[in-house]
Short mmCIF file of C-alpha atoms in Angstrom, two decimals:
data_model
loop_
_atom_site.label_atom_id
_atom_site.label_comp_id
_atom_site.label_asym_id
_atom_site.label_seq_id
_atom_site.Cartn_x
_atom_site.Cartn_y
_atom_site.Cartn_z
CA ASP Z 1 52.70 63.22 97.75
CA THR Z 2 53.35 63.23 93.98
CA GLU Z 3 51.76 59.68 93.36
CA VAL Z 4 49.26 58.66 90.83
CA THR Z 5 47.68 55.34 91.60
CA GLN Z 6 46.19 52.95 89.13
CA THR Z 7 44.18 49.80 89.59
CA PRO Z 8 44.22 47.01 88.83
CA LYS Z 9 47.92 46.42 87.86
CA HIS Z 10 47.15 43.52 85.43
CA LEU Z 11 43.76 42.77 83.77
CA VAL Z 12 42.77 39.95 81.42
CA MET Z 13 39.33 40.15 79.96
CA GLY Z 14 37.36 38.48 77.17
CA MET Z 15 35.86 40.31 74.17
CA THR Z 16 32.46 40.19 75.77
CA ASN Z 17 33.39 41.45 79.15
CA LYS Z 18 32.87 44.77 80.79
CA LYS Z 19 35.58 46.08 83.04
CA SER Z 20 36.74 49.40 84.35
CA LEU Z 21 40.24 50.86 85.01
CA LYS Z 22 40.61 53.20 87.91
CA CYS Z 23 43.09 56.08 88.51
CA GLU Z 24 43.38 58.39 91.56
CA GLN Z 25 45.44 61.31 92.62
CA HIS Z 26 45.52 63.53 95.71
CA MET Z 27 47.69 66.33 94.44
CA GLY Z 28 44.85 68.65 93.83
CA HIS Z 29 45.33 68.42 90.07
CA ARG Z 30 42.60 69.50 87.91
CA ALA Z 31 43.69 67.87 84.54
CA MET Z 32 43.71 64.07 84.21
CA TYR Z 33 44.72 62.09 81.18
CA TRP Z 34 44.33 58.52 79.59
CA TYR Z 35 47.25 57.19 77.42
CA LYS Z 36 47.47 54.02 75.63
CA GLN Z 37 50.90 52.32 75.16
CA LYS Z 38 51.76 49.43 72.97
CA ALA Z 39 54.98 47.52 73.42
CA LYS Z 40 58.10 49.43 72.22
CA LYS Z 41 56.07 52.45 71.35
CA PRO Z 42 55.61 55.94 72.88
CA PRO Z 43 52.38 56.57 74.80
CA GLU Z 44 49.43 57.80 72.67
CA LEU Z 45 47.01 60.36 74.18
CA MET Z 46 43.39 59.06 74.39
CA PHE Z 47 41.47 61.41 76.50
CA VAL Z 48 41.97 64.67 78.64
CA TYR Z 49 39.76 65.88 81.42
CA SER Z 50 39.97 69.51 82.79
CA TYR Z 51 38.08 70.45 85.77
CA GLU Z 52 36.17 67.12 85.60
CA LYS Z 53 34.88 67.89 82.04
CA LEU Z 54 36.10 65.89 79.00
CA SER Z 55 38.22 68.38 76.86
CA ILE Z 56 39.92 66.13 74.42
CA ASN Z 57 38.97 62.81 72.84
CA GLU Z 58 41.43 61.86 70.31
CA SER Z 59 38.91 59.76 68.20
CA VAL Z 60 38.99 56.89 70.38
CA PRO Z 61 36.43 54.11 69.66
CA SER Z 62 33.33 54.06 71.75
CA ARG Z 63 34.22 50.79 73.31
CA PHE Z 64 36.39 52.90 75.66
CA SER Z 65 34.25 55.18 77.85
CA PRO Z 66 36.06 57.67 80.32
CA GLU Z 67 34.47 59.04 83.32
CA CYS Z 68 35.71 61.62 85.86
CA PRO Z 69 33.42 61.36 89.00
CA ASN Z 70 35.40 63.94 90.99
CA SER Z 71 38.58 65.81 90.72
CA SER Z 72 40.71 63.03 92.15
CA LEU Z 73 39.31 60.05 90.25
CA LEU Z 74 39.36 59.01 86.70
CA ASN Z 75 37.81 55.89 85.35
CA LEU Z 76 37.99 54.08 81.88
CA HIS Z 77 35.18 51.73 81.29
CA LEU Z 78 35.91 48.98 78.72
CA HIS Z 79 33.31 47.08 76.73
CA ALA Z 80 33.59 44.64 73.81
CA LEU Z 81 37.23 45.22 73.37
CA GLN Z 82 39.22 43.57 70.63
CA PRO Z 83 42.70 41.73 71.00
CA GLU Z 84 44.42 44.73 69.35
CA ASP Z 85 43.28 46.75 72.40
CA SER Z 86 45.78 44.70 74.55
CA ALA Z 87 48.20 47.39 75.80
CA LEU Z 88 49.65 49.32 78.86
CA TYR Z 89 46.97 52.04 79.88
CA LEU Z 90 48.57 55.00 81.66
CA CYS Z 91 46.87 57.63 83.59
CA ALA Z 92 48.47 61.04 84.27
CA SER Z 93 47.60 64.20 85.99
CA SER Z 94 48.80 67.87 86.10
CA GLN Z 95 47.89 70.98 87.85
CA GLU Z 96 46.16 72.18 84.74
CA THR Z 97 46.13 71.31 81.09
CA ARG Z 98 48.45 74.20 80.06
CA GLY Z 99 51.83 73.14 78.98
CA SER Z 100 53.66 75.12 81.70
CA TYR Z 101 52.70 72.30 84.08
CA GLU Z 102 54.44 68.95 84.32
CA GLN Z 103 52.39 65.63 84.14
CA TYR Z 104 52.72 62.93 86.82
CA PHE Z 105 52.11 59.39 85.39
CA GLY Z 106 50.79 56.31 87.27
CA PRO Z 107 52.49 52.85 86.83
CA GLY Z 108 49.85 51.76 84.29
CA THR Z 109 47.28 48.88 83.92
CA ARG Z 110 48.57 46.10 81.62
CA LEU Z 111 45.52 44.90 79.77
CA THR Z 112 45.24 41.66 77.90
CA VAL Z 113 42.20 40.98 75.77
CA THR Z 114 41.59 37.36 74.87
CA ASP U 1 50.59 68.97 66.27
CA ALA U 2 54.28 69.83 66.41
CA LYS U 3 56.58 66.81 66.05
CA THR U 4 59.77 65.99 67.80
CA THR U 5 62.68 63.95 66.41
CA GLN U 6 65.36 62.05 68.54
CA PRO U 7 67.95 59.55 67.79
CA ASN U 8 66.71 56.04 68.34
CA SER U 9 69.54 55.05 70.82
CA MET U 10 72.58 56.45 72.60
CA GLU U 11 75.15 54.92 74.86
CA SER U 12 77.07 56.38 77.80
CA ASN U 13 79.71 55.20 80.31
CA GLU U 14 78.84 55.49 84.02
CA GLU U 15 79.62 58.71 85.79
CA GLU U 16 80.20 60.51 82.47
CA PRO U 17 77.74 63.36 81.19
CA VAL U 18 75.16 62.57 78.63
CA HIS U 19 73.72 65.04 76.07
CA LEU U 20 70.42 63.83 74.61
CA PRO U 21 69.34 65.85 71.51
CA CYS U 22 65.93 66.76 70.36
CA ASN U 23 64.83 68.43 67.05
CA HIS U 24 61.52 70.44 67.07
CA SER U 25 61.64 72.65 64.07
CA THR U 26 57.82 73.34 63.88
CA ILE U 27 57.64 74.43 67.46
CA SER U 28 55.23 77.18 68.04
CA GLY U 29 55.81 80.29 70.20
CA THR U 30 53.68 78.98 73.02
CA ASP U 31 55.01 75.31 73.14
CA TYR U 32 56.87 74.14 76.18
CA ILE U 33 59.58 71.58 75.88
CA HIS U 34 59.15 68.65 78.21
CA TRP U 35 61.39 65.64 78.90
CA TYR U 36 60.16 62.45 80.51
CA ARG U 37 61.82 59.15 80.92
CA GLN U 38 60.38 55.66 81.22
CA LEU U 39 62.07 52.77 82.87
CA PRO U 40 60.99 49.15 81.92
CA SER U 41 57.59 48.22 83.31
CA GLN U 42 56.90 51.79 84.72
CA GLY U 43 54.97 54.70 83.71
CA PRO U 44 56.98 57.81 82.28
CA GLU U 45 58.70 60.09 85.05
CA TYR U 46 58.88 63.80 84.61
CA VAL U 47 62.39 65.06 84.12
CA ILE U 48 62.40 68.67 83.27
CA HIS U 49 60.71 71.31 81.14
CA GLY U 50 61.17 74.83 79.71
CA LEU U 51 60.04 77.53 77.44
CA THR U 52 62.99 79.69 76.21
CA SER U 53 65.67 79.80 78.92
CA ASN U 54 67.95 76.96 80.03
CA VAL U 55 66.67 75.12 83.09
CA ASN U 56 68.29 73.14 85.86
CA ASN U 57 66.87 70.83 88.46
CA ARG U 58 68.20 68.09 90.62
CA MET U 59 67.85 65.47 87.83
CA ALA U 60 69.12 67.29 84.86
CA SER U 61 69.67 70.35 82.76
CA LEU U 62 67.78 71.42 79.84
CA ALA U 63 69.62 73.60 77.17
CA ILE U 64 67.22 75.34 74.56
CA ALA U 65 68.62 76.61 71.32
CA GLU U 66 68.02 80.45 70.71
CA ASP U 67 65.64 79.78 67.83
CA ARG U 68 63.98 76.94 70.01
CA LYS U 69 64.07 74.61 67.05
CA SER U 70 66.22 72.25 69.12
CA SER U 71 66.95 71.26 72.71
CA THR U 72 69.37 69.04 74.62
CA LEU U 73 68.81 67.10 77.87
CA ILE U 74 71.99 66.98 79.88
CA LEU U 75 72.62 64.37 82.58
CA HIS U 76 75.63 65.49 84.34
CA ARG U 77 76.87 62.24 85.69
CA ALA U 78 75.00 59.17 84.27
CA THR U 79 74.30 56.21 86.52
CA LEU U 80 73.10 52.76 85.87
CA ARG U 81 69.75 53.93 87.17
CA ASP U 82 69.58 56.49 84.19
CA ALA U 83 69.13 53.80 81.67
CA ALA U 84 65.68 54.38 80.33
CA VAL U 85 63.88 55.65 77.26
CA TYR U 86 63.83 59.45 77.19
CA TYR U 87 60.94 61.22 75.45
CA CYS U 88 61.00 64.82 74.38
CA ILE U 89 57.52 66.33 74.16
CA LEU U 90 55.93 69.61 73.09
CA ARG U 91 53.15 70.73 75.31
CA ASP U 92 51.07 73.86 74.29
CA GLY U 93 51.11 76.55 76.85
CA VAL U 94 47.74 77.94 75.89
CA ASN U 95 45.49 75.22 74.47
CA ALA U 96 44.31 72.48 76.71
CA GLY U 97 46.10 69.27 77.14
CA LYS U 98 47.53 68.18 73.87
CA SER U 99 50.99 66.58 73.81
CA THR U 100 52.52 64.20 71.30
CA PHE U 101 55.22 61.83 72.43
CA GLY U 102 58.13 61.41 69.96
CA ASP U 103 59.57 57.94 69.51
CA GLY U 104 62.16 58.57 72.22
CA THR U 105 65.82 57.73 72.72
CA THR U 106 66.87 54.51 74.48
CA LEU U 107 69.82 55.33 76.62
CA THR U 108 72.13 52.56 77.63
CA VAL U 109 74.62 53.16 80.50
CA LYS U 110 77.71 51.05 80.62
CA PRO U 111 79.55 50.37 83.78
#
């Protein structure tokens, strides 16, 4: 099974709401990633977790808060977002963070901030 | 971070080979060259990766220049399902996790 699942598929939230995105994999991967993708642009790395510890934060605003409760699960908590945060949020996983391993991506959560 | 440069778009006829180029002149000795593709409304899909030697798998072949400053993804017989945005990415083989997507090549396959 090489699947990364993400829920929800779509999310509409107001600027004062708090919501969470969820990502799950059961491939035994120890590296998990969040990316943000705007329309017609490449994905941009946001966060990297390695063995459930945050190893990279690409200067993402604090209104995005990642969490890795266990090796299979990755959450992205959202609070007080702005309309410009509307995008496709992609989760990915790999065996480890080293570049010798390929990444597997989920289908993404389409987020709209109103 | 090392950067990759790809043509914005390419066209191919169905059942013909396609060669998608990528330049990465600032590649470091530990960077792996990865290729992913993204169909509309889907997440990126892994295609192939390599370090120095050419690589083949069931989806494609990867040809890496001897100086590693460029590479070519080869689809041996393009199908309509291969129409996608193809991204060439460098991923550090030692340091954790960083990878920067280039702007990608939009491949159109004509029947």
